[in-house]
C-alpha cells in the first residue's frame, strides 16, 4: 500500500545553498524568471514601483494612482488607467506590462462550484490556481512553482516534471485575477500558498509577494488572511518567522514517526519531527500566531490508533492546531480513501492530548482541484510514470 522510498535520497539543507531534487537544481533564494522584453509591474516591490514612476518625472501622486489600478481596481492594461495622463500611459505601455500570465482554461466543480484556473506564463509554462467559496468568504489557492521538486508519495504535483520558480509578479497575477473573479466579495478573500510547489523553496519570490499582500498600499491583507503551507523546511521556517510578515503558517507533517515520514516524504528526511515542530513553535513565538499542523490521512498507512497516540504526544502542550485532511484519491489508486468511521476513531484517540482538531473536507475533487491533486489532467503531457517517479534519486 505504501510505496518504498528510493535507496539514495538527496538532502535538503536548511540554509540558502542550492539543493538537488531528482536531477533539478533549485535555489530557495533565487527565482529563475523568464527574460521579458518589458517590465512586469507586479514583479516590482512597492518601493521599486515608486522609483520606477518617479523616474518618469511625474508627480509623486501618480505612483498612488498606479498602485490603485494594479491592486485595487485590478486593471489588465495600462492604457485603461484613465486618470493617468495619456502621454504617461503611452510611455508606460512601451516599457511595461500589468500582468505576465493568461488564463487558458477554467474548470468548475459540479460538487461545490469550486473553480480551477490554468494559467499560461510568458514562457509557456503552466500553473494551476483554485478559487473556493465558504459562504460569503472566498479562498484562493495559488502556486509558487511550476510543478514541485519534492517527491511526497501521496501528492500528484510531485509526480510531474519540475519546471522553475515563479516570480513574485506571477504569484500576484494569480491572486489579482482570482480576486477579480470573486466580484463583490473581493475584499474578503483569503490567500493560501498551497498550490503547485513548495513555497519555501521559492523563498525570495514568496516573501516579496507577501509584502505586497500585507502593504496597505497593496492588497492590505493581514495574518488571518494569508497562509503559507510548507512541507517542513526547518531553516526557511525560521527565516520566515524572522521576516515578521503578517501571515500564518501551516506545516505538512503527515507522519507520527521519523521513519514513516521518511517513507512518505523522502526528500525531506534530513530533519526530525522534533526539529520541524521546534521551528514551527519558533514561528509562533515570533508571530503570535498558532501554527496549523497538517496531517493527510492515508488509510492503513498513518491512521492507526498508535499513529494517533504518537501524534497527540508530539503536539501536546504546544501552540498548534491540527488539521486532518482525508486523502484525495489519484488516478493511479496508490492509496485508499479513509472512511468517516476511521476518521472519527482517529480524532477520538487524539483527544484530549491534541490541541484544536479540525477535519478539512477538500473542495473540487471532481475537477482534480483538491489538496494534492494539482497538475493532473491539464499538465498530463509532462507527467512521468509512477514507477519512474518512484525510482528516481
mmCIF file of C-alpha atoms in Angstrom:
data_model
loop_
_atom_site.group_PDB
_atom_site.id
_atom_site.type_symbol
_atom_site.label_atom_id
_atom_site.label_comp_id
_atom_site.label_asym_id
_atom_site.label_seq_id
_atom_site.Cartn_x
_atom_site.Cartn_y
_atom_site.Cartn_z
ATOM 1 C CA UNK A 1 0.000 0.000 0.000
ATOM 2 C CA UNK A 2 2.871 2.363 0.848
ATOM 3 C CA UNK A 3 5.471 2.535 -1.871
ATOM 4 C CA UNK A 4 9.054 2.305 -0.650
ATOM 5 C CA UNK A 5 11.442 5.248 -0.556
ATOM 6 C CA UNK A 6 14.327 5.415 -3.062
ATOM 7 C CA UNK A 7 17.538 3.826 -1.892
ATOM 8 C CA UNK A 8 19.527 7.043 -2.283
ATOM 9 C CA UNK A 9 17.849 10.308 -1.403
ATOM 10 C CA UNK A 10 19.049 13.910 -1.677
ATOM 11 C CA UNK A 11 19.054 16.002 1.488
ATOM 12 C CA UNK A 12 17.533 19.451 1.757
ATOM 13 C CA UNK A 13 19.747 21.909 3.596
ATOM 14 C CA UNK A 14 18.223 24.478 5.900
ATOM 15 C CA UNK A 15 20.341 27.347 4.621
ATOM 16 C CA UNK A 16 20.398 29.190 1.346
ATOM 17 C CA UNK A 17 22.569 26.782 -0.600
ATOM 18 C CA UNK A 18 21.368 25.163 -3.792
ATOM 19 C CA UNK A 19 19.753 21.779 -3.243
ATOM 20 C CA UNK A 20 19.193 18.996 -5.766
ATOM 21 C CA UNK A 21 15.981 17.042 -6.269
ATOM 22 C CA UNK A 22 15.554 14.376 -8.946
ATOM 23 C CA UNK A 23 18.214 15.955 -11.134
ATOM 24 C CA UNK A 24 16.905 19.535 -10.829
ATOM 25 C CA UNK A 25 18.850 22.287 -9.106
ATOM 26 C CA UNK A 26 16.592 24.510 -7.041
ATOM 27 C CA UNK A 27 17.699 27.562 -5.103
ATOM 28 C CA UNK A 28 15.428 28.729 -2.276
ATOM 29 C CA UNK A 29 16.922 32.222 -2.588
ATOM 30 C CA UNK A 30 16.638 32.974 -6.295
ATOM 31 C CA UNK A 31 13.938 32.974 -8.933
ATOM 32 C CA UNK A 32 14.838 31.776 -12.455
ATOM 33 C CA UNK A 33 12.447 34.198 -14.096
ATOM 34 C CA UNK A 34 11.930 34.186 -17.842
ATOM 35 C CA UNK A 35 13.528 37.077 -19.686
ATOM 36 C CA UNK A 36 10.979 39.742 -20.567
ATOM 37 C CA UNK A 37 11.223 42.483 -23.158
ATOM 38 C CA UNK A 38 9.026 44.638 -20.899
ATOM 39 C CA UNK A 39 8.955 45.204 -17.149
ATOM 40 C CA UNK A 40 6.274 43.225 -15.329
ATOM 41 C CA UNK A 41 4.940 45.811 -12.880
ATOM 42 C CA UNK A 42 3.754 43.247 -10.333
ATOM 43 C CA UNK A 43 7.302 41.903 -10.199
ATOM 44 C CA UNK A 44 8.346 45.179 -8.587
ATOM 45 C CA UNK A 45 8.186 45.779 -4.868
ATOM 46 C CA UNK A 46 6.155 48.845 -3.977
ATOM 47 C CA UNK A 47 9.381 50.761 -3.323
ATOM 48 C CA UNK A 48 10.731 49.691 -6.716
ATOM 49 C CA UNK A 49 7.435 50.689 -8.312
ATOM 50 C CA UNK A 50 7.612 54.132 -6.702
ATOM 51 C CA UNK A 51 11.143 54.628 -8.020
ATOM 52 C CA UNK A 52 10.037 53.444 -11.469
ATOM 53 C CA UNK A 53 7.228 56.013 -11.562
ATOM 54 C CA UNK A 54 9.267 58.930 -10.254
ATOM 55 C CA UNK A 55 11.890 58.115 -12.874
ATOM 56 C CA UNK A 56 9.352 59.306 -15.438
ATOM 57 C CA UNK A 57 9.399 62.808 -13.911
ATOM 58 C CA UNK A 58 5.747 62.861 -12.943
ATOM 59 C CA UNK A 59 4.231 63.989 -9.619
ATOM 60 C CA UNK A 60 4.567 61.521 -6.718
ATOM 61 C CA UNK A 61 0.812 61.012 -6.510
ATOM 62 C CA UNK A 62 0.909 59.249 -9.884
ATOM 63 C CA UNK A 63 2.511 56.334 -8.030
ATOM 64 C CA UNK A 64 -0.506 56.040 -5.722
ATOM 65 C CA UNK A 65 -2.830 56.128 -8.701
ATOM 66 C CA UNK A 66 -0.874 53.386 -10.472
ATOM 67 C CA UNK A 67 -0.820 51.177 -7.363
ATOM 68 C CA UNK A 68 -4.571 51.583 -7.024
ATOM 69 C CA UNK A 69 -5.066 50.419 -10.607
ATOM 70 C CA UNK A 70 -2.788 47.388 -10.060
ATOM 71 C CA UNK A 71 -4.094 46.114 -6.717
ATOM 72 C CA UNK A 72 -7.474 47.741 -6.054
ATOM 73 C CA UNK A 73 -9.093 48.183 -9.452
ATOM 74 C CA UNK A 74 -7.209 45.136 -10.802
ATOM 75 C CA UNK A 75 -6.592 46.692 -14.219
ATOM 76 C CA UNK A 76 -5.420 44.439 -17.041
ATOM 77 C CA UNK A 77 -3.714 47.054 -19.211
ATOM 78 C CA UNK A 78 -2.019 50.394 -18.787
ATOM 79 C CA UNK A 79 -3.959 52.345 -21.405
ATOM 80 C CA UNK A 80 -7.210 51.798 -19.455
ATOM 81 C CA UNK A 81 -5.879 53.752 -16.441
ATOM 82 C CA UNK A 82 -7.838 56.837 -17.396
ATOM 83 C CA UNK A 83 -6.863 59.145 -14.510
ATOM 84 C CA UNK A 84 -3.222 58.984 -15.635
ATOM 85 C CA UNK A 85 -2.118 61.433 -18.369
ATOM 86 C CA UNK A 86 -2.239 59.879 -21.815
ATOM 87 C CA UNK A 87 1.431 60.601 -22.512
ATOM 88 C CA UNK A 88 2.411 58.854 -19.258
ATOM 89 C CA UNK A 89 0.203 55.857 -20.053
ATOM 90 C CA UNK A 90 1.706 55.532 -23.512
ATOM 91 C CA UNK A 91 5.218 55.751 -22.070
ATOM 92 C CA UNK A 92 4.414 53.039 -19.507
ATOM 93 C CA UNK A 93 2.817 50.875 -22.182
ATOM 94 C CA UNK A 94 6.030 50.946 -24.221
ATOM 95 C CA UNK A 95 8.106 49.856 -21.223
ATOM 96 C CA UNK A 96 5.923 47.671 -19.046
ATOM 97 C CA UNK A 97 3.027 45.224 -18.714
ATOM 98 C CA UNK A 98 0.487 44.848 -15.922
ATOM 99 C CA UNK A 99 0.462 41.041 -15.933
ATOM 100 C CA UNK A 100 2.560 38.237 -17.395
ATOM 101 C CA UNK A 101 0.019 35.404 -17.107
ATOM 102 C CA UNK A 102 -3.028 34.440 -19.169
ATOM 103 C CA UNK A 103 -5.932 32.199 -18.170
ATOM 104 C CA UNK A 104 -6.228 29.444 -20.773
ATOM 105 C CA UNK A 105 -8.920 27.289 -19.165
ATOM 106 C CA UNK A 106 -11.348 27.234 -16.241
ATOM 107 C CA UNK A 107 -12.986 24.133 -14.765
ATOM 108 C CA UNK A 108 -15.970 24.327 -12.423
ATOM 109 C CA UNK A 109 -16.832 21.601 -9.930
ATOM 110 C CA UNK A 110 -20.311 20.100 -10.095
ATOM 111 C CA UNK A 111 -19.970 19.221 -6.425
ATOM 112 C CA UNK A 112 -19.309 22.586 -4.765
ATOM 113 C CA UNK A 113 -18.770 25.187 -7.553
ATOM 114 C CA UNK A 114 -15.039 25.336 -6.854
ATOM 115 C CA UNK A 115 -13.188 26.663 -9.894
ATOM 116 C CA UNK A 116 -9.713 25.675 -11.095
ATOM 117 C CA UNK A 117 -7.798 28.078 -13.326
ATOM 118 C CA UNK A 118 -4.991 27.086 -15.669
ATOM 119 C CA UNK A 119 -2.544 29.954 -16.200
ATOM 120 C CA UNK A 120 -0.033 30.137 -19.031
ATOM 121 C CA UNK A 121 3.057 32.152 -18.141
ATOM 122 C CA UNK A 122 5.065 34.263 -20.559
ATOM 123 C CA UNK A 123 7.487 31.414 -21.318
ATOM 124 C CA UNK A 124 4.679 28.916 -21.973
ATOM 125 C CA UNK A 125 4.872 27.254 -18.542
ATOM 126 C CA UNK A 126 1.572 26.217 -16.956
ATOM 127 C CA UNK A 127 0.386 26.514 -13.368
ATOM 128 C CA UNK A 128 -2.947 25.947 -11.677
ATOM 129 C CA UNK A 129 -4.808 28.008 -9.077
ATOM 130 C CA UNK A 130 -8.066 27.290 -7.278
ATOM 131 C CA UNK A 131 -10.919 29.555 -6.149
ATOM 132 C CA UNK A 132 -13.081 28.128 -3.363
ATOM 133 C CA UNK A 133 -16.191 29.510 -1.673
ATOM 134 C CA UNK A 134 -17.098 29.158 2.002
ATOM 135 C CA UNK A 135 -20.372 31.034 2.319
ATOM 136 C CA UNK A 136 -19.525 34.707 1.843
ATOM 137 C CA UNK A 137 -15.809 34.052 2.200
ATOM 138 C CA UNK A 138 -13.569 33.142 -0.722
ATOM 139 C CA UNK A 139 -10.207 31.380 -0.593
ATOM 140 C CA UNK A 140 -7.691 31.464 -3.420
ATOM 141 C CA UNK A 141 -5.074 28.710 -3.550
ATOM 142 C CA UNK A 142 -2.038 29.895 -5.509
ATOM 143 C CA UNK A 143 1.029 28.159 -6.910
ATOM 144 C CA UNK A 144 4.613 29.198 -6.203
ATOM 145 C CA UNK A 145 6.461 26.856 -8.587
ATOM 146 C CA UNK A 146 5.891 25.209 -11.958
ATOM 147 C CA UNK A 147 5.496 21.696 -10.606
ATOM 148 C CA UNK A 148 7.376 20.666 -7.460
ATOM 149 C CA UNK A 149 10.890 19.212 -6.965
ATOM 150 C CA UNK A 150 9.841 17.284 -3.857
ATOM 151 C CA UNK A 151 8.573 13.715 -4.096
ATOM 152 C CA UNK A 152 5.935 13.300 -1.400
ATOM 153 C CA UNK A 153 4.416 9.964 -2.387
ATOM 154 C CA UNK A 154 0.779 10.976 -1.809
ATOM 155 C CA UNK A 155 0.892 14.171 -3.912
ATOM 156 C CA UNK A 156 0.174 14.301 -7.640
ATOM 157 C CA UNK A 157 2.079 17.547 -8.196
ATOM 158 C CA UNK A 158 5.411 15.978 -7.308
ATOM 159 C CA UNK A 159 4.931 13.280 -9.957
ATOM 160 C CA UNK A 160 5.265 15.793 -12.784
ATOM 161 C CA UNK A 161 8.425 17.278 -14.220
ATOM 162 C CA UNK A 162 9.578 20.292 -12.201
ATOM 163 C CA UNK A 163 9.999 23.481 -14.215
ATOM 164 C CA UNK A 164 11.051 26.560 -12.272
ATOM 165 C CA UNK A 165 10.221 29.013 -9.514
ATOM 166 C CA UNK A 166 7.560 31.637 -10.151
ATOM 167 C CA UNK A 167 8.409 35.312 -9.854
ATOM 168 C CA UNK A 168 6.616 37.405 -7.251
ATOM 169 C CA UNK A 169 4.672 39.057 -10.062
ATOM 170 C CA UNK A 170 3.468 35.704 -11.398
ATOM 171 C CA UNK A 171 2.252 34.835 -7.900
ATOM 172 C CA UNK A 172 0.478 38.192 -7.557
ATOM 173 C CA UNK A 173 -1.071 37.782 -11.015
ATOM 174 C CA UNK A 174 -2.874 34.691 -9.714
ATOM 175 C CA UNK A 175 -4.101 36.497 -6.604
ATOM 176 C CA UNK A 176 -5.302 39.555 -8.528
ATOM 177 C CA UNK A 177 -7.070 37.555 -11.220
ATOM 178 C CA UNK A 178 -8.870 35.306 -8.746
ATOM 179 C CA UNK A 179 -9.693 38.281 -6.532
ATOM 180 C CA UNK A 180 -11.357 39.866 -9.558
ATOM 181 C CA UNK A 181 -13.331 36.664 -10.122
ATOM 182 C CA UNK A 182 -14.910 36.931 -6.661
ATOM 183 C CA UNK A 183 -16.818 40.085 -7.630
ATOM 184 C CA UNK A 184 -18.474 41.793 -4.692
ATOM 185 C CA UNK A 185 -16.647 39.531 -2.229
ATOM 186 C CA UNK A 186 -13.243 40.695 -3.481
ATOM 187 C CA UNK A 187 -12.429 42.360 -0.174
ATOM 188 C CA UNK A 188 -12.946 39.154 1.787
ATOM 189 C CA UNK A 189 -10.526 36.783 0.096
ATOM 190 C CA UNK A 190 -8.029 34.562 1.867
ATOM 191 C CA UNK A 191 -4.792 33.595 0.108
ATOM 192 C CA UNK A 192 -3.192 30.208 0.749
ATOM 193 C CA UNK A 193 0.170 29.174 -0.698
ATOM 194 C CA UNK A 194 -0.971 25.570 -1.095
ATOM 195 C CA UNK A 195 -0.984 25.198 -4.872
ATOM 196 C CA UNK A 196 1.747 23.710 -7.016
ATOM 197 C CA UNK A 197 5.219 23.774 -5.496
ATOM 198 C CA UNK A 198 6.920 24.177 -2.118
ATOM 199 C CA UNK A 199 6.620 27.886 -1.231
ATOM 200 C CA UNK A 200 9.740 27.999 0.936
ATOM 201 C CA UNK A 201 11.879 26.625 -1.892
ATOM 202 C CA UNK A 202 10.899 29.836 -3.694
ATOM 203 C CA UNK A 203 11.574 31.892 -0.599
ATOM 204 C CA UNK A 204 12.545 35.236 -2.167
ATOM 205 C CA UNK A 205 9.535 35.449 -4.504
ATOM 206 C CA UNK A 206 7.030 34.312 -1.882
ATOM 207 C CA UNK A 207 8.284 36.801 0.723
ATOM 208 C CA UNK A 208 8.293 39.608 -1.849
ATOM 209 C CA UNK A 209 4.709 38.771 -2.857
ATOM 210 C CA UNK A 210 3.545 38.655 0.786
ATOM 211 C CA UNK A 211 4.995 42.111 1.397
ATOM 212 C CA UNK A 212 2.714 43.455 -1.347
ATOM 213 C CA UNK A 213 -0.222 41.464 0.060
ATOM 214 C CA UNK A 214 0.454 42.974 3.503
ATOM 215 C CA UNK A 215 1.077 46.573 2.483
ATOM 216 C CA UNK A 216 -1.876 48.996 2.922
ATOM 217 C CA UNK A 217 -0.956 50.447 -0.466
ATOM 218 C CA UNK A 218 -1.021 46.959 -1.964
ATOM 219 C CA UNK A 219 -3.721 44.423 -1.068
ATOM 220 C CA UNK A 220 -3.742 45.270 2.674
ATOM 221 C CA UNK A 221 -4.152 41.701 3.943
ATOM 222 C CA UNK A 222 -3.273 40.572 7.458
ATOM 223 C CA UNK A 223 -2.129 37.366 9.130
ATOM 224 C CA UNK A 224 -5.582 35.793 9.281
ATOM 225 C CA UNK A 225 -5.973 36.050 5.515
ATOM 226 C CA UNK A 226 -2.607 34.692 4.295
ATOM 227 C CA UNK A 227 -1.287 31.182 4.955
ATOM 228 C CA UNK A 228 1.991 29.681 3.784
ATOM 229 C CA UNK A 229 1.916 25.876 3.709
ATOM 230 C CA UNK A 230 5.281 24.128 3.789
ATOM 231 C CA UNK A 231 6.438 20.527 3.776
ATOM 232 C CA UNK A 232 8.742 21.368 6.676
ATOM 233 C CA UNK A 233 11.910 23.213 5.642
ATOM 234 C CA UNK A 234 13.308 23.994 9.082
ATOM 235 C CA UNK A 235 15.737 26.794 8.196
ATOM 236 C CA UNK A 236 13.270 28.518 5.918
ATOM 237 C CA UNK A 237 10.510 28.353 8.566
ATOM 238 C CA UNK A 238 12.798 30.156 10.991
ATOM 239 C CA UNK A 239 13.778 32.696 8.351
ATOM 240 C CA UNK A 240 10.128 33.356 7.543
ATOM 241 C CA UNK A 241 9.455 33.930 11.238
ATOM 242 C CA UNK A 242 12.261 36.490 11.366
ATOM 243 C CA UNK A 243 10.793 38.403 8.403
ATOM 244 C CA UNK A 244 7.961 39.493 10.732
ATOM 245 C CA UNK A 245 5.450 39.343 7.905
ATOM 246 C CA UNK A 246 1.729 39.292 8.580
ATOM 247 C CA UNK A 247 0.983 35.712 7.581
ATOM 248 C CA UNK A 248 0.104 32.368 9.112
ATOM 249 C CA UNK A 249 1.986 29.101 8.775
ATOM 250 C CA UNK A 250 0.846 25.550 8.064
ATOM 251 C CA UNK A 251 3.296 22.640 8.287
ATOM 252 C CA UNK A 252 2.555 19.414 6.424
ATOM 253 C CA UNK A 253 3.645 16.709 8.892
ATOM 254 C CA UNK A 254 1.737 13.597 7.738
ATOM 255 C CA UNK A 255 3.506 11.117 9.998
ATOM 256 C CA UNK A 256 3.831 10.337 13.690
ATOM 257 C CA UNK A 257 7.384 8.960 13.479
ATOM 258 C CA UNK A 258 10.573 9.895 11.665
ATOM 259 C CA UNK A 259 10.742 6.535 9.923
ATOM 260 C CA UNK A 260 7.246 6.823 8.480
ATOM 261 C CA UNK A 261 7.842 10.415 7.395
ATOM 262 C CA UNK A 262 10.961 9.326 5.505
ATOM 263 C CA UNK A 263 8.782 6.879 3.582
ATOM 264 C CA UNK A 264 6.061 9.409 2.815
ATOM 265 C CA UNK A 265 8.267 12.471 2.216
ATOM 266 C CA UNK A 266 11.696 11.077 1.320
ATOM 267 C CA UNK A 267 13.259 14.307 0.023
ATOM 268 C CA UNK A 268 12.746 15.932 3.426
ATOM 269 C CA UNK A 269 14.301 13.223 5.573
ATOM 270 C CA UNK A 270 17.142 15.323 6.976
ATOM 271 C CA UNK A 271 15.172 16.908 9.790
ATOM 272 C CA UNK A 272 13.382 15.041 12.555
ATOM 273 C CA UNK A 273 9.790 15.672 13.538
ATOM 274 C CA UNK A 274 11.041 17.349 16.715
ATOM 275 C CA UNK A 275 13.214 19.765 14.720
ATOM 276 C CA UNK A 276 10.312 20.624 12.437
ATOM 277 C CA UNK A 277 7.916 21.205 15.340
ATOM 278 C CA UNK A 278 10.539 23.278 17.174
ATOM 279 C CA UNK A 279 10.817 25.521 14.113
ATOM 280 C CA UNK A 280 7.020 25.799 13.997
ATOM 281 C CA UNK A 281 6.989 26.785 17.678
ATOM 282 C CA UNK A 282 9.638 29.415 16.906
ATOM 283 C CA UNK A 283 7.334 30.851 14.233
ATOM 284 C CA UNK A 284 4.572 31.096 16.828
ATOM 285 C CA UNK A 285 6.884 32.831 19.294
ATOM 286 C CA UNK A 286 7.889 35.423 16.688
ATOM 287 C CA UNK A 287 4.466 35.975 15.140
ATOM 288 C CA UNK A 288 1.994 35.281 17.928
ATOM 289 C CA UNK A 289 0.057 33.067 15.512
ATOM 290 C CA UNK A 290 -0.773 29.432 16.273
ATOM 291 C CA UNK A 291 0.684 27.135 13.639
ATOM 292 C CA UNK A 292 -1.513 24.656 11.781
ATOM 293 C CA UNK A 293 -0.119 21.124 11.648
ATOM 294 C CA UNK A 294 -1.495 19.399 8.554
ATOM 295 C CA UNK A 295 -1.840 15.624 8.502
ATOM 296 C CA UNK A 296 -3.021 13.805 5.374
ATOM 297 C CA UNK A 297 -4.947 10.700 6.428
ATOM 298 C CA UNK A 298 -3.809 7.718 4.320
ATOM 299 C CA UNK A 299 -5.940 4.655 5.047
ATOM 300 C CA UNK A 300 -3.888 1.874 6.609
ATOM 301 C CA UNK A 301 -0.655 3.880 6.411
ATOM 302 C CA UNK A 302 -0.721 6.605 9.070
ATOM 303 C CA UNK A 303 -4.183 6.195 10.590
ATOM 304 C CA UNK A 304 -3.758 3.556 13.302
ATOM 305 C CA UNK A 305 -4.548 4.169 16.971
ATOM 306 C CA UNK A 306 -0.810 4.174 17.632
ATOM 307 C CA UNK A 307 -0.317 6.862 14.987
ATOM 308 C CA UNK A 308 -2.992 8.973 16.669
ATOM 309 C CA UNK A 309 -1.473 8.476 20.124
ATOM 310 C CA UNK A 310 2.014 9.403 18.926
ATOM 311 C CA UNK A 311 0.723 12.434 17.035
ATOM 312 C CA UNK A 312 -1.138 13.603 20.123
ATOM 313 C CA UNK A 313 2.060 13.374 22.184
ATOM 314 C CA UNK A 314 4.000 15.337 19.552
ATOM 315 C CA UNK A 315 1.644 18.316 19.646
ATOM 316 C CA UNK A 316 0.553 18.191 23.304
ATOM 317 C CA UNK A 317 1.119 21.458 25.136
ATOM 318 C CA UNK A 318 2.369 23.270 22.029
ATOM 319 C CA UNK A 319 0.913 26.318 20.229
ATOM 320 C CA UNK A 320 -0.511 24.309 17.354
ATOM 321 C CA UNK A 321 -3.837 23.321 15.877
ATOM 322 C CA UNK A 322 -4.283 20.063 13.998
ATOM 323 C CA UNK A 323 -5.854 19.957 10.552
ATOM 324 C CA UNK A 324 -6.650 16.421 9.394
ATOM 325 C CA UNK A 325 -7.021 16.048 5.618
ATOM 326 C CA UNK A 326 -8.647 12.879 4.229
ATOM 327 C CA UNK A 327 -6.598 11.689 1.261
ATOM 328 C CA UNK A 328 -7.928 12.716 -2.138
ATOM 329 C CA UNK A 329 -7.571 9.718 -4.484
ATOM 330 C CA UNK A 330 -5.438 9.992 -7.616
ATOM 331 C CA UNK A 331 -5.820 8.241 -10.942
ATOM 332 C CA UNK A 332 -3.189 5.605 -10.073
ATOM 333 C CA UNK A 333 -5.071 4.439 -6.974
ATOM 334 C CA UNK A 334 -1.923 4.409 -4.836
ATOM 335 C CA UNK A 335 -3.843 4.813 -1.570
ATOM 336 C CA UNK A 336 -7.349 4.083 -0.389
ATOM 337 C CA UNK A 337 -9.850 6.657 0.820
ATOM 338 C CA UNK A 338 -10.437 6.777 4.547
ATOM 339 C CA UNK A 339 -13.930 6.191 5.943
ATOM 340 C CA UNK A 340 -15.774 8.595 8.209
ATOM 341 C CA UNK A 341 -15.721 5.955 10.949
ATOM 342 C CA UNK A 342 -11.932 5.712 10.737
ATOM 343 C CA UNK A 343 -11.633 9.499 10.873
ATOM 344 C CA UNK A 344 -13.851 9.642 13.974
ATOM 345 C CA UNK A 345 -11.794 6.948 15.688
ATOM 346 C CA UNK A 346 -8.552 8.791 14.874
ATOM 347 C CA UNK A 347 -9.917 12.043 16.314
ATOM 348 C CA UNK A 348 -11.199 10.368 19.483
ATOM 349 C CA UNK A 349 -7.797 8.786 20.057
ATOM 350 C CA UNK A 350 -6.062 12.143 19.580
ATOM 351 C CA UNK A 351 -8.142 13.762 22.287
ATOM 352 C CA UNK A 352 -7.517 15.014 24.906
ATOM 353 C CA UNK A 353 -3.765 15.207 24.200
ATOM 354 C CA UNK A 354 -4.102 17.209 20.996
ATOM 355 C CA UNK A 355 -4.975 20.896 20.793
ATOM 356 C CA UNK A 356 -7.767 22.062 18.478
ATOM 357 C CA UNK A 357 -8.527 19.385 15.870
ATOM 358 C CA UNK A 358 -10.386 20.045 12.625
ATOM 359 C CA UNK A 359 -11.070 17.855 9.604
ATOM 360 C CA UNK A 360 -10.668 19.615 6.264
ATOM 361 C CA UNK A 361 -13.015 18.394 3.569
ATOM 362 C CA UNK A 362 -11.299 19.347 0.333
ATOM 363 C CA UNK A 363 -13.260 21.087 -2.387
ATOM 364 C CA UNK A 364 -13.316 20.393 -6.106
ATOM 365 C CA UNK A 365 -12.305 16.690 -6.130
ATOM 366 C CA UNK A 366 -14.227 16.052 -9.353
ATOM 367 C CA UNK A 367 -12.017 18.520 -11.263
ATOM 368 C CA UNK A 368 -8.737 17.491 -9.575
ATOM 369 C CA UNK A 369 -8.677 20.728 -7.596
ATOM 370 C CA UNK A 370 -8.460 19.186 -4.115
ATOM 371 C CA UNK A 371 -5.368 19.081 -1.907
ATOM 372 C CA UNK A 372 -2.554 17.153 -3.580
ATOM 373 C CA UNK A 373 -4.338 16.858 -6.938
ATOM 374 C CA UNK A 374 -2.956 19.837 -8.874
ATOM 375 C CA UNK A 375 -1.000 19.126 -12.036
ATOM 376 C CA UNK A 376 -3.048 16.240 -13.267
ATOM 377 C CA UNK A 377 -5.059 16.333 -16.492
ATOM 378 C CA UNK A 378 -4.071 19.820 -17.622
ATOM 379 C CA UNK A 379 -0.351 19.027 -17.414
ATOM 380 C CA UNK A 380 -0.516 15.349 -18.332
ATOM 381 C CA UNK A 381 1.885 15.805 -21.214
ATOM 382 C CA UNK A 382 4.714 16.434 -18.751
ATOM 383 C CA UNK A 383 3.818 13.860 -16.136
ATOM 384 C CA UNK A 384 6.108 10.927 -15.536
ATOM 385 C CA UNK A 385 5.039 7.313 -14.976
ATOM 386 C CA UNK A 386 4.559 6.328 -11.346
ATOM 387 C CA UNK A 387 7.366 3.740 -11.489
ATOM 388 C CA UNK A 388 9.889 6.227 -12.889
ATOM 389 C CA UNK A 389 8.931 8.839 -10.300
ATOM 390 C CA UNK A 390 9.369 6.301 -7.534
ATOM 391 C CA UNK A 391 12.794 5.115 -8.592
ATOM 392 C CA UNK A 392 14.343 8.499 -9.410
ATOM 393 C CA UNK A 393 17.028 9.624 -6.984
#
